[in-house]
Short mmCIF file of C-alpha atoms in Angstrom, two decimals:
data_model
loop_
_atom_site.label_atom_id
_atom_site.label_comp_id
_atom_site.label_asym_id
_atom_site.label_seq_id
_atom_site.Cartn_x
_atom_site.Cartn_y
_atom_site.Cartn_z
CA UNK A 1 97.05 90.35 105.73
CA UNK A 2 97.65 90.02 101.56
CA UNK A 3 99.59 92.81 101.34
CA UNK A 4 102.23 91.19 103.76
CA UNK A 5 101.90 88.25 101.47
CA UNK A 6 103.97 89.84 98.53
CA UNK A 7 107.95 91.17 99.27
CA UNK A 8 106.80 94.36 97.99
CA UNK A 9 104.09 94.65 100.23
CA UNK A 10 106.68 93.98 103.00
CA UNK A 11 108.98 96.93 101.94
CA UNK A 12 106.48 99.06 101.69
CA UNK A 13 104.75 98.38 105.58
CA UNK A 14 108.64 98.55 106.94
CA UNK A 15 109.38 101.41 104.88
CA UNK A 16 105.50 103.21 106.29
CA UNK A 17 106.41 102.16 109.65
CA UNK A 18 109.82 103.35 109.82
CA UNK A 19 109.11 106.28 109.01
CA UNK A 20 105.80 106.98 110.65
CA UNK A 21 107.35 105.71 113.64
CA UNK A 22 110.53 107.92 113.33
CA UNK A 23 108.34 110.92 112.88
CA UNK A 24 105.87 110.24 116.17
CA UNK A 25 108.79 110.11 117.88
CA UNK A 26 110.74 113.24 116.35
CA UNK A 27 106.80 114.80 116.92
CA UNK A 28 106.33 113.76 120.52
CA UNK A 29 110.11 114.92 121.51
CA UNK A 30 109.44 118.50 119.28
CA UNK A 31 105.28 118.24 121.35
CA UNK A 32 107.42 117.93 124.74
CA UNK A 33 110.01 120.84 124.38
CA UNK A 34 107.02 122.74 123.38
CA UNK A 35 105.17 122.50 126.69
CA UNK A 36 108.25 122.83 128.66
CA UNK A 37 108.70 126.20 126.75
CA UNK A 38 105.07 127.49 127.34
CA UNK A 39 104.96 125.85 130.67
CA UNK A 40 108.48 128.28 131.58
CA UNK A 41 106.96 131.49 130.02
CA UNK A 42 103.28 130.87 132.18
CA UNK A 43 105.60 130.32 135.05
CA UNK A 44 107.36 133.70 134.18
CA UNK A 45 104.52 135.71 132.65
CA UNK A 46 102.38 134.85 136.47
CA UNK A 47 105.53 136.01 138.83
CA UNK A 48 105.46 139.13 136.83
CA UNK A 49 102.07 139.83 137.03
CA UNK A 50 101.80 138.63 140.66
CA UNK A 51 104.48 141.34 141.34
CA UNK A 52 102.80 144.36 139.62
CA UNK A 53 99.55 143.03 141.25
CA UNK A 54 100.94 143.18 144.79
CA UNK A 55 103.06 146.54 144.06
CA UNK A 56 99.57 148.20 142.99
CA UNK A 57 97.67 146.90 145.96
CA UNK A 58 100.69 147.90 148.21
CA UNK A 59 100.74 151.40 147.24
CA UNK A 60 96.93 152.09 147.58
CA UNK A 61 95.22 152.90 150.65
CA UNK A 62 94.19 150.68 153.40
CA UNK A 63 89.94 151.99 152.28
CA UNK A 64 90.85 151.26 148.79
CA UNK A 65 92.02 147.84 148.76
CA UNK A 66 88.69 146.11 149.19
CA UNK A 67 87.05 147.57 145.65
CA UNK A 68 91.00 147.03 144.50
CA UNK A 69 90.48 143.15 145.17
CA UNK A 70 87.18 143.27 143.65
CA UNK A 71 87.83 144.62 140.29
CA UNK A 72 91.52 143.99 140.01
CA UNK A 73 91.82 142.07 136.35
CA UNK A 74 92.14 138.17 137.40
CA UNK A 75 93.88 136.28 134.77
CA UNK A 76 94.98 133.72 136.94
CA UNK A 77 95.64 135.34 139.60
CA UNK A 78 93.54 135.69 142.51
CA UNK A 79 94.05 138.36 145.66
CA UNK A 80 91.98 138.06 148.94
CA UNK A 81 92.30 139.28 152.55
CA UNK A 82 93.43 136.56 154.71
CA UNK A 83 94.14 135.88 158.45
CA UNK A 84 96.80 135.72 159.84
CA UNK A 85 98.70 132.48 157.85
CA UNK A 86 101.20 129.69 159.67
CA UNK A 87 104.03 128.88 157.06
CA UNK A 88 104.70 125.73 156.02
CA UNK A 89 107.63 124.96 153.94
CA UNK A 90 106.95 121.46 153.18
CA UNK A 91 105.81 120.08 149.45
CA UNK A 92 105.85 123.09 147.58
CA UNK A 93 107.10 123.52 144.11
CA UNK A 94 110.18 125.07 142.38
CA UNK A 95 107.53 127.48 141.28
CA UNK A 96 106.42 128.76 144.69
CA UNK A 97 110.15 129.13 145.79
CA UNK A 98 110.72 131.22 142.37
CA UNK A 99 107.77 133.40 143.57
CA UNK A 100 109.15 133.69 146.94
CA UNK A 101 112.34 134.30 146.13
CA UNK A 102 111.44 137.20 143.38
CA UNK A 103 108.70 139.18 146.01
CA UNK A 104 111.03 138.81 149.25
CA UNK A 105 112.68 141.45 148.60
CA UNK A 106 109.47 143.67 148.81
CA UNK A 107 107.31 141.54 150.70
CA UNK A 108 107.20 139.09 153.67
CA UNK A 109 106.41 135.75 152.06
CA UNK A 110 104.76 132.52 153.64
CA UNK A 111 103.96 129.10 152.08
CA UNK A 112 100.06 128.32 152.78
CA UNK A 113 99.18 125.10 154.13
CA UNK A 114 96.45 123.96 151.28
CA UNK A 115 95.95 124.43 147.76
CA UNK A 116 93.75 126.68 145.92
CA UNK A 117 90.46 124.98 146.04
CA UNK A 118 90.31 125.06 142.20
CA UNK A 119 93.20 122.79 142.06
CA UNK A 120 93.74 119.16 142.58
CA UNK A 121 95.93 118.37 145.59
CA UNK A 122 98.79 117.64 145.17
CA UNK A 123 99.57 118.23 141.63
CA UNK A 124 101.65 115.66 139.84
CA UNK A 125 105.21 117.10 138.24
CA UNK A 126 103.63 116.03 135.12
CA UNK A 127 100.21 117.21 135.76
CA UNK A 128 102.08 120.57 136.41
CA UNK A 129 104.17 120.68 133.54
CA UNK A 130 100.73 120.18 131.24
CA UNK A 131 98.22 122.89 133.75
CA UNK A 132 100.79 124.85 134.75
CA UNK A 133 101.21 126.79 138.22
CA UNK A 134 98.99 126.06 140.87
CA UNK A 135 100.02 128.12 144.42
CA UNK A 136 98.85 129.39 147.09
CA UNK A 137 100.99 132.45 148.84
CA UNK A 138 100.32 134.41 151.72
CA UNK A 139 102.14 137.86 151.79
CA UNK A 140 102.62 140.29 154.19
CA UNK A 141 102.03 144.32 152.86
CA UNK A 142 104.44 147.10 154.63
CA UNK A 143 101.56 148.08 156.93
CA UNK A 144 101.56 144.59 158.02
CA UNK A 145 97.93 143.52 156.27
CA UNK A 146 98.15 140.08 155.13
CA UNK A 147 96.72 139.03 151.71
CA UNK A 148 96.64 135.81 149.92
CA UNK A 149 97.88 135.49 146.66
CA UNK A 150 96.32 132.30 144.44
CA UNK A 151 98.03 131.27 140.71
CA UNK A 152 95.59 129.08 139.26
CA UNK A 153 96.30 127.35 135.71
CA UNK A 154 94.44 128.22 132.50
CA UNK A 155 91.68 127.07 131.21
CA UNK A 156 93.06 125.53 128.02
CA UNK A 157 96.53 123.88 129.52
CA UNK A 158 98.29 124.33 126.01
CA UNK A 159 97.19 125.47 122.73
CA UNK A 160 95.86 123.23 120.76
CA UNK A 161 97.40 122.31 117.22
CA UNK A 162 96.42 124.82 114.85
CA UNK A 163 94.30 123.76 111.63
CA UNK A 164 97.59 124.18 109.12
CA UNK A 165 99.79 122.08 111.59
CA UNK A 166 97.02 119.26 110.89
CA UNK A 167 96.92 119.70 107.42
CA UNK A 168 100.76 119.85 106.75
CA UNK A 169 100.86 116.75 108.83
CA UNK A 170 98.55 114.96 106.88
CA UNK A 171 99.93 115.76 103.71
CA UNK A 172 103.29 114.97 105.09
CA UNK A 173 102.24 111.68 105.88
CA UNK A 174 100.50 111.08 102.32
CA UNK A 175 103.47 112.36 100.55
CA UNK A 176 105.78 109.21 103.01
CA UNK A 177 103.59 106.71 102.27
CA UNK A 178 103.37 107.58 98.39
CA UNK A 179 107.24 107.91 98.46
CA UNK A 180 107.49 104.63 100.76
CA UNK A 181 105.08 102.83 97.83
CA UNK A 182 107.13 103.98 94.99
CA UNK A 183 110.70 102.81 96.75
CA UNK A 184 109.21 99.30 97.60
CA UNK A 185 107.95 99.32 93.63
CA UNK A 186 111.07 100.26 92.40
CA UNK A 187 113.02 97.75 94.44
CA UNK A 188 111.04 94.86 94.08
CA UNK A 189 110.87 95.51 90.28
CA UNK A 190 113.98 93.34 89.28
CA UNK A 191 112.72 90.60 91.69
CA UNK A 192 109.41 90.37 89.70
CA UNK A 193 111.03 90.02 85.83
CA UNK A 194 113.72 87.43 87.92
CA UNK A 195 110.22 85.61 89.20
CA UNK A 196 109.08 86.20 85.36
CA UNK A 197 111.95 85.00 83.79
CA UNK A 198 112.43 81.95 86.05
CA UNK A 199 108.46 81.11 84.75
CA UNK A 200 109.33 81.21 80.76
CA UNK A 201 112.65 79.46 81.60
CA UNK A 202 110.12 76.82 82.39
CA UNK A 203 107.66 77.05 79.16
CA UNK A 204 111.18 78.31 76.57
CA UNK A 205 114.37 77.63 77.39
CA UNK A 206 115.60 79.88 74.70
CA UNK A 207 113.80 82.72 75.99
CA UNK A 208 116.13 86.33 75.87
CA UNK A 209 118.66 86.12 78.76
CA UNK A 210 117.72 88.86 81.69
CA UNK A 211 119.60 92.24 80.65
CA UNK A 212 121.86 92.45 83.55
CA UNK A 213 121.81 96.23 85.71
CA UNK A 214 120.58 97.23 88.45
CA UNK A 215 121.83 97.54 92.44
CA UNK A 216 125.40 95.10 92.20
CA UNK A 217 122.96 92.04 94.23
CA UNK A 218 120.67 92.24 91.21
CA UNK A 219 123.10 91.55 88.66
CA UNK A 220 125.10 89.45 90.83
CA UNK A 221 121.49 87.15 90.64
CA UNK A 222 120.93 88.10 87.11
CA UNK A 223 124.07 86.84 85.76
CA UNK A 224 123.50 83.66 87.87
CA UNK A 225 120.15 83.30 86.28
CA UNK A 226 121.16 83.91 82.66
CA UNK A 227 124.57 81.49 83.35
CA UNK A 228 121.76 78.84 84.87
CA UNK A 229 120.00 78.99 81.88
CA UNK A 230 122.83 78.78 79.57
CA UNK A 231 124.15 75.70 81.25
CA UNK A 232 120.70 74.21 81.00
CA UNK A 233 120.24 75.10 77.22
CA UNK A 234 123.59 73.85 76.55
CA UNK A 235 123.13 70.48 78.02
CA UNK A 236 119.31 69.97 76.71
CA UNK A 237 121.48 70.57 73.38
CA UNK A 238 124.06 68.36 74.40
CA UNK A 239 121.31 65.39 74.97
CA UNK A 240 119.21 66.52 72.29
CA UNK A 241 122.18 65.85 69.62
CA UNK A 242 122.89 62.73 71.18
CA UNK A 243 119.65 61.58 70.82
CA UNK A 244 119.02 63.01 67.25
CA UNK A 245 122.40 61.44 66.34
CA UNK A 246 121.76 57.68 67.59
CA UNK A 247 118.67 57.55 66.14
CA UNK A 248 119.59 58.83 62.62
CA UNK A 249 122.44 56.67 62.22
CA UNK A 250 119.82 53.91 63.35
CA UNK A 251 118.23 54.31 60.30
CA UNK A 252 120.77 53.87 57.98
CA UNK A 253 121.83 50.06 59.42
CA UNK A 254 117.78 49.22 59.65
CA UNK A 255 117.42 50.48 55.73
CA UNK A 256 120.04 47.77 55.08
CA UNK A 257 118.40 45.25 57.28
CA UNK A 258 115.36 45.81 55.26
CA UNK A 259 116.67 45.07 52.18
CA UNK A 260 118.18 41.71 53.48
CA UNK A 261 115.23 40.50 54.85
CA UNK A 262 113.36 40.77 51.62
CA UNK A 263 115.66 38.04 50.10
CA UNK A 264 114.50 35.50 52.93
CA UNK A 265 112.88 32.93 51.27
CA UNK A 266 110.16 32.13 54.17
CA UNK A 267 107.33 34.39 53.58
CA UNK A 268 105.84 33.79 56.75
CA UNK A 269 109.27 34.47 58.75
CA UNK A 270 109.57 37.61 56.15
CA UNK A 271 106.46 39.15 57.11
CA UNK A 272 106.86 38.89 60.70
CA UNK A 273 110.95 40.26 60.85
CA UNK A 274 109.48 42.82 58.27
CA UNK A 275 106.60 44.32 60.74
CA UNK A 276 109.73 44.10 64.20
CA UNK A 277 111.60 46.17 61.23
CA UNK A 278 108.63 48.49 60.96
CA UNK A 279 107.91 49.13 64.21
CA UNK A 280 111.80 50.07 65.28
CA UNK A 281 111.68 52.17 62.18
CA UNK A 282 108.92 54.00 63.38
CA UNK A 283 110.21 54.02 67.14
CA UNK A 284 113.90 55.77 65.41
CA UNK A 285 111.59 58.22 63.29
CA UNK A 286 109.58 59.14 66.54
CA UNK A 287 112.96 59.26 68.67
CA UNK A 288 114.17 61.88 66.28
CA UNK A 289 110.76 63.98 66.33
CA UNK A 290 111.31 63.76 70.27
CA UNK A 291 114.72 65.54 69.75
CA UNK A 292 113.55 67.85 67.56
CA UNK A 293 110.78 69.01 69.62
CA UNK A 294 113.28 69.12 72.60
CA UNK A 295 114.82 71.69 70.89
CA UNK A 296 113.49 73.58 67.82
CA UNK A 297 115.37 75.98 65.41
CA UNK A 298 112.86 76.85 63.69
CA UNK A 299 111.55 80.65 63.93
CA UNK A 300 108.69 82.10 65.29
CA UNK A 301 106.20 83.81 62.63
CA UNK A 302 102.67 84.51 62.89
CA UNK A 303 100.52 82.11 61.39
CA UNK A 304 96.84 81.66 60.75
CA UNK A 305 95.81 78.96 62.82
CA UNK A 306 92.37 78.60 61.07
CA UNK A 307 94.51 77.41 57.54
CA UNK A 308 96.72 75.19 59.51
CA UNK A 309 94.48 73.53 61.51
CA UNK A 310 91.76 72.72 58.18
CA UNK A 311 95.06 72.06 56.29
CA UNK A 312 95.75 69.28 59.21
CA UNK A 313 92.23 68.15 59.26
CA UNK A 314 92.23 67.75 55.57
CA UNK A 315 95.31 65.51 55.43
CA UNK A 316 93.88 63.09 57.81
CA UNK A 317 90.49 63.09 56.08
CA UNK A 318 92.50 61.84 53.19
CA UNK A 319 94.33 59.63 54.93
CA UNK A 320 91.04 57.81 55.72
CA UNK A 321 90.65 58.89 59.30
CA UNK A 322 87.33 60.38 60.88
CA UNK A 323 88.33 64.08 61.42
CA UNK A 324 85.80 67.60 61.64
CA UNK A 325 87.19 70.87 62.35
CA UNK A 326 85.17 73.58 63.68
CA UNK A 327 86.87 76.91 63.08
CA UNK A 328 86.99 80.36 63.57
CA UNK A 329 88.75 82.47 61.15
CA UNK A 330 90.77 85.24 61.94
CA UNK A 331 92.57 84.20 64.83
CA UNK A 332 96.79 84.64 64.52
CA UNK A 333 99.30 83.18 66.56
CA UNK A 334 102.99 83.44 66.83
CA UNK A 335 103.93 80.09 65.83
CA UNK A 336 107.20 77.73 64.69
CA UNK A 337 104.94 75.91 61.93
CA UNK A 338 106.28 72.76 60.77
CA UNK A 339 106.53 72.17 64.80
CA UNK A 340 103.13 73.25 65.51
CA UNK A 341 102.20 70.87 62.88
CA UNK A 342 103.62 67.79 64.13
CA UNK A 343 101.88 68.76 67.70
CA UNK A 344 98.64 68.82 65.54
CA UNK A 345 99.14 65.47 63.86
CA UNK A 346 99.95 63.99 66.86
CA UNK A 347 96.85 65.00 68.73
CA UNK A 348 94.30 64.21 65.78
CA UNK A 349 96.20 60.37 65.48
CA UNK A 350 96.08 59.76 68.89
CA UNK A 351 92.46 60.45 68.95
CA UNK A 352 91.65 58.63 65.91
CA UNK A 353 93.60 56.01 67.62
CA UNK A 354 92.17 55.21 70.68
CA UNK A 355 88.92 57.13 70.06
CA UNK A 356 87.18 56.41 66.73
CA UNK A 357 87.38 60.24 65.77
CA UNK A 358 88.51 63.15 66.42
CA UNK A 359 86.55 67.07 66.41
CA UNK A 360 88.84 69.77 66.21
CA UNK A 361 87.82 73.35 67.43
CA UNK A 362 89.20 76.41 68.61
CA UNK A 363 88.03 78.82 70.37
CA UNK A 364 89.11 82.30 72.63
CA UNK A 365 89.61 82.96 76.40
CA UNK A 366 90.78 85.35 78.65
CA UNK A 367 92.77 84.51 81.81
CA UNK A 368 93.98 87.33 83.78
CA UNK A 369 93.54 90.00 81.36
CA UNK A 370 95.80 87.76 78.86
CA UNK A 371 93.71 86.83 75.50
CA UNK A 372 94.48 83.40 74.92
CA UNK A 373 93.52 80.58 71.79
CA UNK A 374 92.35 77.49 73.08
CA UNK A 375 92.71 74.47 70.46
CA UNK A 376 90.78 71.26 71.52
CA UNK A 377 90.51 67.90 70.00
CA UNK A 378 87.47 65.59 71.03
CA UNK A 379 87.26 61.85 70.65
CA UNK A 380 84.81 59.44 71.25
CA UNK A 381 86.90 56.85 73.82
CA UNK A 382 86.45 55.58 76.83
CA UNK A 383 89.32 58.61 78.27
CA UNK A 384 91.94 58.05 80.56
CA UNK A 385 91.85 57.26 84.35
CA UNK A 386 92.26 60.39 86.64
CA UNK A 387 94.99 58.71 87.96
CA UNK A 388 97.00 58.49 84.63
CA UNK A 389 96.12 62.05 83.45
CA UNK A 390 99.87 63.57 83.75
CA UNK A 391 101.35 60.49 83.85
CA UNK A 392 100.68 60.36 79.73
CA UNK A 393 103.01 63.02 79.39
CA UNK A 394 105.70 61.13 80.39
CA UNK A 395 108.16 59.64 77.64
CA UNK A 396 107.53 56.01 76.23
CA UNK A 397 104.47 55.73 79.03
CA UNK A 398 101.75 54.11 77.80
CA UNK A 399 98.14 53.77 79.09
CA UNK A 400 97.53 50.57 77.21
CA UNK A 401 99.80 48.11 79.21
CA UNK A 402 100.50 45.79 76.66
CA UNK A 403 103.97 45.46 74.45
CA UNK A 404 102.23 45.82 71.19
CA UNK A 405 102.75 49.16 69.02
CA UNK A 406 99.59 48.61 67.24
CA UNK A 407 96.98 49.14 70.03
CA UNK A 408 99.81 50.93 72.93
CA UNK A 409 102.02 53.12 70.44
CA UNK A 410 105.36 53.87 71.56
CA UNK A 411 104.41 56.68 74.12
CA UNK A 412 105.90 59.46 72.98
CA UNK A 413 102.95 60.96 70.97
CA UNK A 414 102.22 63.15 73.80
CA UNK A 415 105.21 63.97 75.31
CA UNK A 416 106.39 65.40 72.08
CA UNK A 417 103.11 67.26 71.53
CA UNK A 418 103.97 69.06 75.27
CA UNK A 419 107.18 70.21 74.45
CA UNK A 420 106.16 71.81 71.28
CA UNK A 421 103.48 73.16 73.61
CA UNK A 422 105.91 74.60 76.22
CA UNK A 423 107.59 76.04 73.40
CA UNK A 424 105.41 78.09 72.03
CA UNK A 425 104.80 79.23 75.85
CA UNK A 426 101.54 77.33 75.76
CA UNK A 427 100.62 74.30 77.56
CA UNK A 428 98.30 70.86 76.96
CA UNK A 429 95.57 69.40 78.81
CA UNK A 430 93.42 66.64 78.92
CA UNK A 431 89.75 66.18 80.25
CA UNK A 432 87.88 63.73 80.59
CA UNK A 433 84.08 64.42 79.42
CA UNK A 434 80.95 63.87 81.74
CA UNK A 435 79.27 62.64 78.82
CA UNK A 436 82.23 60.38 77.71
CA UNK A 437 85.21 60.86 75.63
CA UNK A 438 88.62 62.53 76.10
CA UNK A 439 89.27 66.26 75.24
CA UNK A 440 92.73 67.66 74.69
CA UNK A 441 93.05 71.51 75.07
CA UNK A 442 96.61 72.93 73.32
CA UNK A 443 96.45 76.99 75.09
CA UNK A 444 98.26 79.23 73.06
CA UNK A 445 99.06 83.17 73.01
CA UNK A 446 97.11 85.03 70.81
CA UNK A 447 99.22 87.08 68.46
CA UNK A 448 99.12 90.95 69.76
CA UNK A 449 97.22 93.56 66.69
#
């Protein structure tokens, strides 16, 4: 069932089932006493009313007696002339003996050998403790005329549940399983901004630590979390510098390595140290853009992603690459700029690159209620092998297998356009095209009005 799927779901049925469960059983224990109560009175009610019965037939006249037993009021109890009766003391209830025991005094009192004919034979204790009494008595008068005395059960056992009874149960019921839903909310709450929290972790990991209260198990697993996440911000920092460091002091030794190798004298040697120079420069300056994007500094302020996007498209247009945008003006974005930048250029190059050109458009989606901005860049290259489609995100890989920079890069064009991705709590994806090509989609949050 999907509502056992989820931990709140789970609460709640235990919680229901608890308590419904606890209740049918406080219900059929309060049900029971109740027909053991009106199950005594019948029982007590029907020996008194046998006894006035037989008192008033008693004192009448021997002539009388017949239109007596005629028109006598019944309820219940029945009172007909009856030969002369063998007793028979054998499988007759506590009832009977009560009977017996209350007319002996008055009358001579014998057990009958069968049951009324209106009752089932033998009655179960059970049966008899729903119906009621079911005898049959035979009783001597003082002038010696034997009668026989029948207790039959009612008609309707035990009353039935009254109308209000229903309806209070009912809206007791309700009321549990609104109360039961509410509790399995409220405790499963903290679990869900954990779950939540755990997700950004994933896209920002500089996203606000967890505020830590609660029941003492959910800040006990709070402060875990937020401690987890400072240990892993603390070491991505730790890298990050390492990184950034290494690769600007590179840069420094390779300036002065530049500058010696334009005094060698062989042009043709020159050129080629010159372009090994180049390409390490560019693999430092790419290094460092790698630790930036690993972890940014820079704010977050809304920006219009229609300016930044023609201000990118323009630059490469100047640069002498084949770049359109197609935009839609209007749409804002929380946004670290300079980084969102650098994803852009990256994107547009790599197309250029590997694809002849590049067309950049943006357009807006919903997922799940969320409005979303959806940036894509199109080329016109042969796209990447299903195989190899995450793989590209991975540093320094490179889908061209060869050593050279200028047709297999240095692979980290991607990866670095990810991370600034996953920190603006976006993400990137690629496509290939039926009709050919490669599309990138960069999926950011839309700024809220």
């Amino acid at each position: 069932m999907k509502i056992l799927s989820s931990m709140s779901g789970r609460v709640f049925a235990i919680l229901l089932l608890g308590v419904v469960s606890s209740t049918a059983l406080t219900w059929w224990l309060a049900f029971g006493e109740r027909q053991k109560t009106i199950a005594q009175y019948r029982e007590s009610h029907s020996v008194e009313r046998a006894e006035q019965l037989l008192l008033a037939l008693d004192a009448l006249p021997a002539d009388n007696r017949e239109a007596f037993l005629e028109t006598a009021p019944r309820l219940g109890l029945q009172l007909s002339k009856l030969p002369a009766a063998t007793s028979d003391d054998e499988m007759h209830t506590p009832f009977a003996y009560a009977l017996k025991e209350r007319l002996s005094n008055k009358f001579k009192v014998q057990f009958l050998p069968m049951n009324p004919e209106n009752c089932p034979a033998p009655l179960s204790p059970e049966a008899r403790g729903v119906r009621g009494p079911c005898e049959a008595l035979g009783l001597i008068l003082h002038d010696g005329t034997t009668v026989r005395l029948t207790v039959l059960p009612p008609r309707s056992p035990v009353p039935p549940l009254s109308t209000d009874f229903v309806v209070s149960l009912a809206l007791f019921l309700t009321s549990i399983g609104v109360l039961a839903f509410l509790i399995s909310r409220m405790t499963m709450h903290p679990l869900k901004q954990l779950a939540q929290a755990a997700k950004d972790l994933g896209n920002d990991i500089n996203h606000p630590a967890l505020e830590e209260k609660g029941a003492v198990e959910i800040v006990q697993a709070t402060h875990a979390f937020n401690s987890m996440q400072s240990r892993i911000r603390h070491h991505i920092q730790q890298r990050t510098h390492m990184l950034a460091a290494i690769t600007h002091d590179l840069q420094t030794p390779l300036t002065r390595l530049r500058l010696r190798l334009e005094k060698v004298n062989d042009n043709e040697l020159r050129d080629k140290l010159i372009d090994d120079l180049s390409a390490m420069q560019a693999m430092v300056k790419e290094g460092l853009d790698l630790a930036r994007s690993m972890d940014s500094n820079e704010p977050l302020k809304p920006l219009d992603l229609d300016s930044l996007i023609d201000s990118v498209c323009a630059d490469a247009v100047d640069a002498g690459q084949e770049v359109s945008f197609d935009g839609k003006p209007g749409i804002t974005v929380m946004a670290r700029p300079v980084a969102l930048r650098r994803c852009l250029i990256n994107l547009i190059d790599n197309a250029v690159k590997y694809g002849q050109y590049a067309k950049v458009s943006t357009e807006a989606v919903n997922d799940a209620g969320k409005r979303l901005i959806q940036i894509c860049v199109r080329d016109g290259g042969h796209g990447i092998p299903p195989d190899q489609l995450n793989k590209v995100f991975e540093p320094f890989y490179r889908v061209e297998t060869s050593r050279s920079r200028d047709t297999g890069g240095t692979g980290l064009g991607l990866t670095i356009a990810q991370n600034i991705a996953q920190q603006h709590g976006g993400s990137l994806q690629l496509v290939n095209l039926q009709e050919g090509g490669l599309e990138v989609r960069l999926t950011l949050m839309e700024k809220a009005a």
